[in-house]
Tab-separated table of C-alpha atoms in Angstrom:
chain	number	residue	atom	x	y	z
A	173	MET	CA	131.428	67.428	134.171
A	174	GLU	CA	127.646	67.385	134.456
A	175	LEU	CA	127.455	71.089	133.600
A	176	GLU	CA	129.614	70.499	130.537
A	177	MET	CA	127.321	67.659	129.461
A	178	GLU	CA	124.279	69.892	129.883
A	179	SER	CA	125.824	72.709	127.857
A	180	MET	CA	126.867	70.295	125.094
A	181	ALA	CA	123.419	68.696	125.055
A	182	SER	CA	121.621	72.050	124.822
A	183	ALA	CA	124.001	73.176	122.076
A	184	ILE	CA	122.984	70.310	119.775
A	185	GLY	CA	119.372	70.164	120.962
A	186	VAL	CA	119.271	66.795	122.741
A	187	SER	CA	118.845	65.629	126.326
A	188	VAL	CA	121.811	64.696	128.511
A	189	PRO	CA	120.948	60.946	128.449
A	190	VAL	CA	120.832	61.027	124.640
A	191	LEU	CA	124.159	62.866	124.492
A	192	ARG	CA	125.696	60.295	126.842
A	193	PHE	CA	124.421	57.520	124.590
A	194	LEU	CA	125.731	59.230	121.439
A	195	LEU	CA	129.205	59.652	122.943
A	196	CYS	CA	129.339	55.984	123.944
A	197	PHE	CA	127.911	54.970	120.591
A	198	VAL	CA	130.612	56.870	118.690
A	199	ALA	CA	133.173	55.359	121.099
A	200	THR	CA	132.321	51.921	119.704
A	201	ILE	CA	134.499	52.822	116.699
A	202	PRO	CA	137.832	53.143	118.570
A	203	VAL	CA	136.817	50.340	120.947
A	204	SER	CA	136.200	48.054	117.976
A	205	PHE	CA	139.519	49.048	116.412
A	206	VAL	CA	141.439	48.143	119.577
A	207	ARG	CA	139.917	44.635	119.488
A	208	ARG	CA	141.883	43.988	116.287
A	209	ILE	CA	145.160	44.148	118.209
A	210	VAL	CA	144.080	42.170	121.283
A	211	PRO	CA	146.228	38.994	121.201
A	212	GLY	CA	144.731	35.520	121.577
A	213	THR	CA	141.244	34.092	121.264
A	214	LEU	CA	140.224	34.109	124.942
A	215	PRO	CA	141.377	37.713	125.539
A	216	LYS	CA	139.360	38.800	122.492
A	217	HIS	CA	136.183	37.236	123.918
A	218	LEU	CA	136.821	38.815	127.318
A	219	TYR	CA	137.529	42.182	125.729
A	220	SER	CA	134.285	42.025	123.717
A	221	ALA	CA	132.191	41.179	126.777
A	222	PHE	CA	133.908	43.680	129.086
A	223	THR	CA	133.856	46.671	126.723
A	224	GLY	CA	130.246	45.983	125.727
A	225	ALA	CA	129.188	45.902	129.390
A	226	ILE	CA	131.148	49.090	130.198
A	227	LEU	CA	129.696	51.026	127.270
A	228	SER	CA	126.197	49.873	128.256
A	229	TYR	CA	126.783	50.974	131.845
A	230	LEU	CA	128.013	54.412	130.740
A	231	SER	CA	125.105	54.787	128.312
A	232	PHE	CA	122.132	53.529	130.320
A	233	GLY	CA	123.321	52.807	133.847
A	234	PHE	CA	123.937	49.602	135.769
A	235	SER	CA	120.363	48.357	135.345
A	236	SER	CA	120.911	47.964	131.597
A	237	ASN	CA	123.357	45.103	132.093
A	238	LEU	CA	120.902	43.414	134.451
A	239	HIS	CA	118.249	43.638	131.730
A	240	PHE	CA	120.657	42.187	129.169
A	241	LEU	CA	121.478	39.300	131.501
A	242	VAL	CA	117.876	38.083	131.498
A	243	PRO	CA	117.515	37.032	127.814
A	244	MET	CA	121.177	35.990	127.707
A	245	THR	CA	120.650	33.682	130.708
A	246	LEU	CA	117.363	32.340	129.344
A	247	GLY	CA	118.947	31.562	125.980
A	248	TYR	CA	122.033	29.882	127.382
A	249	ALA	CA	120.055	27.875	129.938
A	250	SER	CA	117.689	26.611	127.229
A	251	MET	CA	120.665	25.442	125.132
A	252	LEU	CA	122.159	23.584	128.109
A	253	LEU	CA	118.960	22.086	129.524
A	254	TYR	CA	116.668	21.417	126.553
A	255	ARG	CA	118.546	21.637	123.288
A	256	ARG	CA	115.791	20.043	121.201
A	257	ARG	CA	113.418	22.951	121.953
A	258	ALA	CA	115.996	25.648	122.763
A	259	GLY	CA	115.060	27.821	119.789
A	260	ILE	CA	111.328	28.014	120.427
A	261	ILE	CA	111.796	28.455	124.196
A	262	THR	CA	114.243	31.323	123.743
A	263	PHE	CA	112.068	32.892	121.064
A	264	PHE	CA	108.974	33.166	123.238
A	265	LEU	CA	110.717	33.930	126.535
A	266	GLY	CA	113.018	36.489	124.915
A	267	PHE	CA	110.155	38.276	123.210
A	268	ALA	CA	108.051	38.141	126.376
A	269	TYR	CA	110.761	39.867	128.394
A	270	LEU	CA	111.367	42.439	125.646
A	271	ILE	CA	107.654	43.254	125.444
A	272	GLY	CA	107.528	43.586	129.227
A	273	CYS	CA	110.400	46.092	129.127
A	274	HIS	CA	108.737	48.014	126.300
A	275	MET	CA	105.565	48.307	128.361
A	276	TYR	CA	107.319	49.145	131.631
A	277	TYR	CA	109.531	51.869	130.202
A	278	MET	CA	107.010	53.065	127.571
A	279	SER	CA	110.050	53.197	125.331
A	280	GLY	CA	108.307	54.670	122.298
A	281	ASP	CA	107.063	57.673	124.271
A	282	ALA	CA	110.515	58.159	125.793
A	283	TRP	CA	112.162	58.161	122.356
A	284	LYS	CA	109.607	60.644	120.990
A	285	GLU	CA	110.234	63.005	123.912
A	286	GLY	CA	113.992	62.933	123.401
A	287	GLY	CA	114.797	60.348	126.048
A	288	ILE	CA	116.719	57.099	125.810
A	289	ASP	CA	116.702	53.767	127.609
A	290	ALA	CA	118.174	50.310	127.206
A	291	THR	CA	115.192	48.778	125.394
A	292	GLY	CA	116.606	49.683	121.975
A	293	ALA	CA	119.789	47.753	122.750
A	294	LEU	CA	117.726	44.958	124.273
A	295	MET	CA	115.853	44.625	120.967
A	296	VAL	CA	119.048	43.798	119.069
A	297	LEU	CA	120.382	41.554	121.825
A	298	THR	CA	117.136	39.555	121.863
A	299	LEU	CA	117.506	38.692	118.170
A	300	LYS	CA	121.125	37.576	118.644
A	301	VAL	CA	120.219	35.346	121.591
A	302	ILE	CA	117.311	33.778	119.689
A	303	SER	CA	119.330	33.080	116.544
A	304	CYS	CA	122.097	31.455	118.591
A	305	SER	CA	119.611	29.101	120.283
A	306	ILE	CA	117.867	28.233	117.023
A	307	ASN	CA	121.166	27.481	115.289
A	308	TYR	CA	122.257	25.240	118.168
A	309	ASN	CA	118.851	23.548	117.895
A	310	ASP	CA	119.468	23.047	114.149
A	311	GLY	CA	122.748	21.309	114.972
A	312	LEU	CA	120.714	18.234	115.954
A	313	LEU	CA	118.986	17.982	112.575
A	314	LYS	CA	120.154	16.005	109.569
A	315	GLU	CA	121.848	18.185	107.005
A	316	ASP	CA	119.826	16.721	104.125
A	317	GLY	CA	116.590	18.421	105.170
A	318	LEU	CA	118.064	21.824	105.971
A	319	ARG	CA	117.979	24.996	103.917
A	320	GLU	CA	121.312	26.494	102.838
A	321	VAL	CA	121.141	29.178	105.509
A	322	GLN	CA	120.543	26.565	108.201
A	323	LYS	CA	123.524	24.546	106.985
A	324	LYS	CA	125.678	27.661	106.993
A	325	TYR	CA	124.897	28.889	110.511
A	326	ARG	CA	123.971	25.786	112.517
A	327	LEU	CA	126.056	25.086	115.624
A	328	ILE	CA	127.252	21.568	116.358
A	329	ARG	CA	128.676	22.396	119.781
A	330	CYS	CA	127.363	24.737	122.443
A	331	PRO	CA	129.379	27.959	122.627
A	332	SER	CA	131.319	28.421	125.836
A	333	LEU	CA	130.053	31.018	128.272
A	334	VAL	CA	132.853	33.445	127.439
A	335	GLU	CA	132.200	33.037	123.687
A	336	TYR	CA	128.507	33.614	124.302
A	337	PHE	CA	128.973	36.801	126.325
A	338	GLY	CA	131.539	38.100	123.847
A	339	TYR	CA	129.128	37.462	120.973
A	340	CYS	CA	126.221	39.199	122.678
A	341	LEU	CA	128.101	42.372	123.651
A	342	CYS	CA	130.822	42.567	120.990
A	343	CYS	CA	131.767	45.985	119.557
A	344	GLY	CA	128.717	47.624	121.089
A	345	SER	CA	126.732	46.036	118.246
A	346	HIS	CA	123.819	45.506	120.619
A	347	PHE	CA	123.292	49.302	120.663
A	348	ALA	CA	121.874	49.529	117.152
A	349	GLY	CA	123.009	46.423	115.315
A	350	PRO	CA	123.840	45.042	112.931
A	351	VAL	CA	122.656	41.601	113.980
A	352	PHE	CA	125.192	38.891	113.134
A	353	GLU	CA	125.518	35.160	113.690
A	354	MET	CA	127.361	33.275	116.425
A	355	LYS	CA	129.194	31.157	113.851
A	356	ASP	CA	130.496	34.277	112.089
A	357	TYR	CA	131.609	35.739	115.418
A	358	ILE	CA	133.559	32.582	116.361
A	359	GLU	CA	135.177	32.221	112.928
A	360	TRP	CA	136.136	35.899	112.953
A	361	THR	CA	137.687	35.599	116.405
A	362	GLU	CA	139.554	32.415	115.523
A	363	LYS	CA	140.484	33.680	112.038
A	364	LYS	CA	138.713	30.870	110.224
A	365	GLY	CA	136.343	30.794	107.252
A	366	ILE	CA	136.540	33.972	105.167
A	367	TRP	CA	138.775	35.488	107.865
A	368	THR	CA	141.493	32.879	107.301
A	369	PRO	CA	144.750	34.683	106.354
A	370	SER	CA	145.438	34.302	102.621
A	371	GLU	CA	147.904	35.410	99.974
A	372	LYS	CA	145.780	38.525	99.471
A	373	GLY	CA	146.678	39.600	102.977
A	374	SER	CA	144.394	41.110	105.590
A	375	PRO	CA	141.750	43.440	104.168
A	376	SER	CA	142.317	47.059	105.144
A	377	PRO	CA	139.184	48.508	106.761
A	378	PHE	CA	140.269	52.128	106.934
A	379	PHE	CA	138.916	53.526	103.661
A	380	ALA	CA	135.541	51.840	104.191
A	381	THR	CA	135.465	53.037	107.801
A	382	LEU	CA	136.209	56.611	106.758
A	383	ARG	CA	133.443	56.444	104.147
A	384	ALA	CA	130.949	55.282	106.789
A	385	ILE	CA	132.004	58.060	109.194
A	386	LEU	CA	131.661	60.743	106.501
A	387	GLN	CA	128.279	59.294	105.566
A	388	ALA	CA	127.214	59.495	109.218
A	389	ALA	CA	128.266	63.150	109.416
A	390	LEU	CA	126.325	63.974	106.260
A	391	CYS	CA	123.220	62.168	107.497
A	392	MET	CA	123.294	63.955	110.836
A	393	GLY	CA	123.704	67.313	109.070
A	394	VAL	CA	120.694	66.655	106.826
A	395	TYR	CA	118.609	65.515	109.797
A	396	LEU	CA	119.473	68.541	111.967
A	397	TYR	CA	118.655	70.853	109.071
A	398	LEU	CA	115.283	69.278	108.265
A	399	VAL	CA	113.857	68.357	111.661
A	400	PRO	CA	112.949	71.919	112.795
A	401	HIS	CA	110.911	72.368	109.605
A	402	PHE	CA	108.950	69.123	109.924
A	403	PRO	CA	108.278	68.393	113.617
A	404	LEU	CA	106.054	65.427	114.470
A	405	SER	CA	104.059	67.656	116.827
A	406	ARG	CA	102.514	69.279	113.756
A	407	PHE	CA	100.302	66.210	113.236
A	408	SER	CA	98.360	67.030	116.409
A	409	ASP	CA	98.411	70.782	115.776
A	410	PRO	CA	95.008	72.380	114.951
A	411	ILE	CA	96.563	74.005	111.861
A	412	TYR	CA	97.217	70.567	110.388
A	413	LYS	CA	93.469	69.856	110.366
A	414	ASP	CA	92.879	72.901	108.205
A	415	TRP	CA	95.305	71.850	105.504
A	416	GLY	CA	94.077	70.288	102.294
A	417	PHE	CA	94.800	66.798	101.003
A	418	TRP	CA	97.927	67.561	98.981
A	419	LYS	CA	99.552	69.680	101.653
A	420	ARG	CA	98.966	66.966	104.253
A	421	LEU	CA	100.328	64.324	101.938
A	422	GLY	CA	103.392	66.444	101.238
A	423	TYR	CA	103.988	67.006	104.932
A	424	GLN	CA	103.680	63.289	105.629
A	425	TYR	CA	106.253	62.580	102.927
A	426	MET	CA	108.721	65.169	104.270
A	427	SER	CA	108.266	63.986	107.878
A	428	GLY	CA	109.091	60.432	106.879
A	429	PHE	CA	111.985	61.603	104.724
A	430	THR	CA	113.359	63.666	107.626
A	431	ALA	CA	113.049	60.864	110.187
A	432	ARG	CA	114.914	58.390	107.983
A	433	TRP	CA	118.104	60.468	108.125
A	434	LYS	CA	118.317	59.877	111.866
A	435	TYR	CA	118.381	56.134	111.261
A	436	TYR	CA	120.855	56.560	108.425
A	437	PHE	CA	123.188	58.339	110.871
A	438	ILE	CA	122.868	55.659	113.557
A	439	TRP	CA	123.429	52.773	111.156
A	440	SER	CA	126.391	54.528	109.515
A	441	ILE	CA	128.136	54.782	112.901
A	442	SER	CA	127.485	51.116	113.681
A	443	GLU	CA	128.684	50.208	110.186
A	444	ALA	CA	131.960	52.063	110.816
A	445	ALA	CA	132.470	50.208	114.113
A	446	ILE	CA	131.849	46.762	112.621
A	447	ILE	CA	134.030	47.471	109.581
A	448	VAL	CA	137.015	48.734	111.583
A	449	SER	CA	136.819	45.676	113.834
A	450	GLY	CA	137.126	43.381	110.810
A	451	LEU	CA	133.860	41.559	111.527
A	452	GLY	CA	132.143	43.366	108.671
A	453	PHE	CA	134.362	41.687	106.077
A	454	SER	CA	132.325	39.510	103.705
A	455	GLY	CA	134.896	38.378	101.133
A	456	TRP	CA	136.751	39.715	98.126
A	457	SER	CA	135.231	41.190	94.995
A	458	GLU	CA	135.722	39.522	91.619
A	459	SER	CA	137.226	42.679	90.119
A	460	ASP	CA	140.878	42.936	89.144
A	461	PRO	CA	142.450	43.876	91.460
A	462	SER	CA	140.022	42.404	93.968
A	463	LYS	CA	138.760	44.621	96.750
A	464	PRO	CA	137.401	43.750	100.196
A	465	LYS	CA	133.625	43.744	100.643
A	466	TRP	CA	131.972	44.758	103.927
A	467	GLU	CA	128.396	43.512	103.520
A	468	HIS	CA	128.234	42.023	107.040
A	469	ALA	CA	128.394	45.565	108.441
A	470	LYS	CA	125.856	47.150	106.133
A	471	ASN	CA	122.459	47.913	107.599
A	472	VAL	CA	121.055	50.384	105.069
A	473	ASP	CA	121.383	51.370	101.422
A	474	ILE	CA	120.315	55.019	101.439
A	475	LEU	CA	119.817	55.412	97.692
A	476	GLY	CA	118.164	52.012	97.583
A	477	VAL	CA	115.559	53.171	100.103
A	478	GLU	CA	114.894	56.594	98.599
A	479	PHE	CA	114.647	55.270	95.030
A	480	ALA	CA	113.131	51.855	95.694
A	481	LYS	CA	111.484	50.598	92.510
A	482	SER	CA	109.206	48.244	94.426
A	483	GLY	CA	108.029	47.621	97.965
A	484	VAL	CA	109.531	44.139	97.668
A	485	VAL	CA	113.084	45.523	97.704
A	486	LEU	CA	112.650	47.664	100.829
A	487	PRO	CA	113.530	44.839	103.292
A	488	LEU	CA	116.710	44.336	101.248
A	489	VAL	CA	117.861	47.942	101.691
A	490	TRP	CA	116.383	49.066	105.033
A	491	ASN	CA	117.574	47.641	108.380
A	492	ILE	CA	119.156	44.965	106.235
A	493	GLN	CA	120.470	42.617	108.917
A	494	VAL	CA	117.215	42.612	110.915
A	495	SER	CA	115.300	41.995	107.686
A	496	SER	CA	117.589	39.029	107.014
A	497	TRP	CA	116.975	37.769	110.551
A	498	LEU	CA	113.203	37.968	110.039
A	499	ARG	CA	113.505	36.138	106.726
A	500	TYR	CA	115.714	33.355	108.112
A	501	TYR	CA	114.048	32.806	111.492
A	502	VAL	CA	110.392	33.732	110.890
A	503	TYR	CA	109.345	33.925	107.229
A	504	GLU	CA	111.135	30.846	105.857
A	505	ARG	CA	110.387	28.719	108.914
A	506	LEU	CA	106.648	29.325	108.490
A	507	ILE	CA	106.666	27.877	104.975
A	508	GLN	CA	105.407	24.303	104.934
A	509	LYS	CA	107.622	21.846	103.078
A	510	GLY	CA	106.636	21.534	99.440
A	511	LYS	CA	104.438	24.659	99.483
A	512	ARG	CA	104.981	28.198	98.256
A	513	PRO	CA	104.997	31.143	100.669
A	514	GLY	CA	101.912	33.325	100.673
A	515	PHE	CA	100.481	36.419	102.314
A	516	PHE	CA	100.185	34.648	105.680
A	517	GLN	CA	103.956	34.272	106.011
A	518	LEU	CA	104.461	37.902	104.999
A	519	LEU	CA	101.834	39.225	107.427
A	520	ALA	CA	103.119	37.053	110.290
A	521	THR	CA	106.684	38.271	109.695
A	522	GLN	CA	105.639	41.919	109.650
A	523	THR	CA	103.552	41.386	112.801
A	524	ILE	CA	106.565	39.906	114.609
A	525	SER	CA	108.564	42.941	113.496
A	526	ALA	CA	105.877	45.255	114.897
A	527	VAL	CA	105.824	43.450	118.257
A	528	TRP	CA	109.632	43.548	118.367
A	529	HIS	CA	109.480	47.348	118.104
A	530	GLY	CA	106.842	47.648	120.844
A	531	LEU	CA	103.100	47.304	121.439
A	532	TYR	CA	102.150	50.724	120.103
A	533	PRO	CA	99.190	51.020	117.691
A	534	GLY	CA	101.354	53.017	115.291
A	535	TYR	CA	103.818	50.134	114.925
A	536	ILE	CA	101.041	47.610	114.322
A	537	ILE	CA	99.378	49.853	111.731
A	538	PHE	CA	102.662	50.539	109.938
A	539	PHE	CA	103.819	46.942	109.671
A	540	VAL	CA	100.410	45.624	108.617
A	541	GLN	CA	100.336	48.345	105.967
A	542	SER	CA	103.859	47.414	104.902
A	543	ALA	CA	102.730	43.826	104.343
A	544	LEU	CA	99.916	45.123	102.139
A	545	MET	CA	102.362	47.453	100.368
A	546	ILE	CA	104.727	44.590	99.545
A	547	ALA	CA	101.840	42.406	98.364
A	548	GLY	CA	100.573	45.274	96.185
A	549	SER	CA	104.026	45.792	94.658
A	550	ARG	CA	104.176	42.094	93.790
A	551	VAL	CA	100.856	42.379	91.946
A	552	ILE	CA	102.047	45.399	89.931
A	553	TYR	CA	105.305	43.573	89.134
A	554	ARG	CA	103.359	40.538	87.863
A	555	TRP	CA	101.308	42.855	85.636
A	556	GLU	CA	104.530	44.314	84.268
A	557	GLN	CA	106.000	40.865	83.549
A	558	ALA	CA	102.798	39.766	81.807
A	559	VAL	CA	103.107	42.583	79.245
A	560	PRO	CA	104.888	41.490	76.032
A	561	GLN	CA	108.399	42.853	75.484
A	562	LYS	CA	107.305	44.673	72.337
A	563	LEU	CA	104.998	46.916	74.436
A	564	PHE	CA	108.067	48.662	75.844
A	565	TRP	CA	106.360	51.853	76.971
A	566	LEU	CA	103.561	50.027	78.761
A	567	ARG	CA	106.135	48.012	80.728
A	568	LYS	CA	107.957	51.225	81.617
A	569	LEU	CA	104.675	52.827	82.676
A	570	LEU	CA	103.918	49.919	85.028
A	571	ALA	CA	107.477	50.090	86.430
A	572	LEU	CA	106.971	53.819	87.077
A	573	THR	CA	103.614	53.046	88.686
A	574	ASN	CA	105.280	50.572	91.052
A	575	PHE	CA	107.923	53.151	91.973
A	576	LEU	CA	105.337	55.874	92.685
A	577	TYR	CA	103.125	53.407	94.553
A	578	THR	CA	106.035	52.385	96.792
A	579	LEU	CA	107.034	56.011	97.395
A	580	LEU	CA	103.482	56.999	98.309
A	581	VAL	CA	102.588	54.068	100.544
A	582	LEU	CA	105.944	54.009	102.365
A	583	ASN	CA	105.803	57.674	103.350
A	584	TYR	CA	102.075	57.590	104.059
A	585	SER	CA	102.210	54.517	106.287
A	586	CYS	CA	105.391	55.495	108.162
A	587	VAL	CA	103.458	58.238	109.975
A	588	GLY	CA	102.146	55.599	112.384
A	589	PHE	CA	105.706	54.399	113.012
A	590	MET	CA	106.722	57.944	113.978
A	591	VAL	CA	103.810	59.198	116.088
A	592	LEU	CA	102.940	55.767	117.624
A	593	SER	CA	99.663	56.601	119.388
A	594	MET	CA	96.313	55.677	117.838
A	595	HIS	CA	94.972	59.212	118.301
A	596	GLU	CA	97.882	60.915	116.525
A	597	THR	CA	97.977	58.274	113.789
A	598	LEU	CA	94.280	58.697	113.005
A	599	ALA	CA	94.630	62.486	113.228
A	600	ALA	CA	97.456	62.369	110.686
A	601	TYR	CA	95.478	60.121	108.345
A	602	GLY	CA	92.181	61.927	108.835
A	603	SER	CA	90.808	64.363	106.266
A	604	ALA	CA	88.975	67.502	107.328
A	605	ARG	CA	88.712	68.877	103.843
A	606	SER	CA	87.878	67.320	100.521
A	607	LEU	CA	90.351	66.873	97.722
A	608	LYS	CA	88.462	69.415	95.627
A	609	SER	CA	88.724	72.137	98.277
A	610	SER	CA	92.423	71.504	98.762
A	611	LYS	CA	93.518	72.925	95.413
A	612	GLY	CA	96.130	75.592	95.735
A	613	THR	CA	97.206	74.662	99.235
A	614	VAL	CA	100.565	73.126	98.394
A	615	ALA	CA	102.327	76.469	98.700
A	616	GLY	CA	103.823	77.064	102.103
A	617	LEU	CA	104.516	73.402	102.858
A	618	GLY	CA	106.555	73.068	106.007
A	619	LYS	CA	106.081	76.672	107.158
């Protein structure tokens, strides 16, 4: 069996641990489908918890479940013992443990070298545990002073232990997301809310699931084709230092473009698993005939990312559910009542996102730059809106400027996210030759 795993891993160019993870990750699709036919509420919770723990064990080993138990225990204990401060306690303790695991396993270096560990899954699990505690905390507050999102997701009663474990490990969603809410999980399991049976019948997930699987296959094919031509090791290669400005900029763009297809593949698989389970259902369309929508499962809009007209829209199309989590539980909660949000809230949110990924300089640089990118896009958008409607071409020129600005800054700043270390990030951004001397060097890009 081990020899077969090694031969399969070498055939597709990954390590055995990564192959083991990929097989378990793809297995979340049939595992999630089977949950649909598990009878009864309690068996569904038990099935979710058991299958999630088994898949984690097969992917990362027994220690992974011990790591997952820590934030899960901290979150549940805080809800039982100190409800009034459960959210803030779980937030800081959960992040502290996650950061400790990032530092101990040096997860970013492991991922760059083709390895895998449980910290990626722990990242998603940490957000779910925190949101559950915060929503239970919100259940004590008067509804009058709450935002609509708080009213929608707040928990009046503490989830039972079996509900809690089922929520945390359900459908292998802790592998790569998407992040979802405890209230949605309970209503889905009990067939309440939008999952209540109606005259329209149960929404069929199979076409949407097939679309997500085909999308995943396409994304993996594009990634495997591109990655040999644009390796990250080139940034620390002496030949990179001899390239001119435009060739470097082009290589940075293509490296970022290549890396994104890996994430598109991962999120497409998780989307398929959540859709086929039924949890991804988000209501019926207003078309005639109405069709089921699956927005709860969606974590990326590929065309939305690649053709983003503004940096402001990127959080709405990239890692969508985590972006929503950051907006609900960080950004909006930092806004003082009666005041408008400013750059502080944006920078603090992006900093939290950087820390969530790990304490690598590349992450910090990328997310601080992304805050500046979003702020810059807002300025360009305000310029565009200030231009009178009769100056049509000037408005279009500013819209094009915003698009090109977003494209440039996104692919320039994402280098830090990919290479992580300060040395490699500065080497990638550094310039050994002037712009004037770089003319004519675009030819041969990627060779």
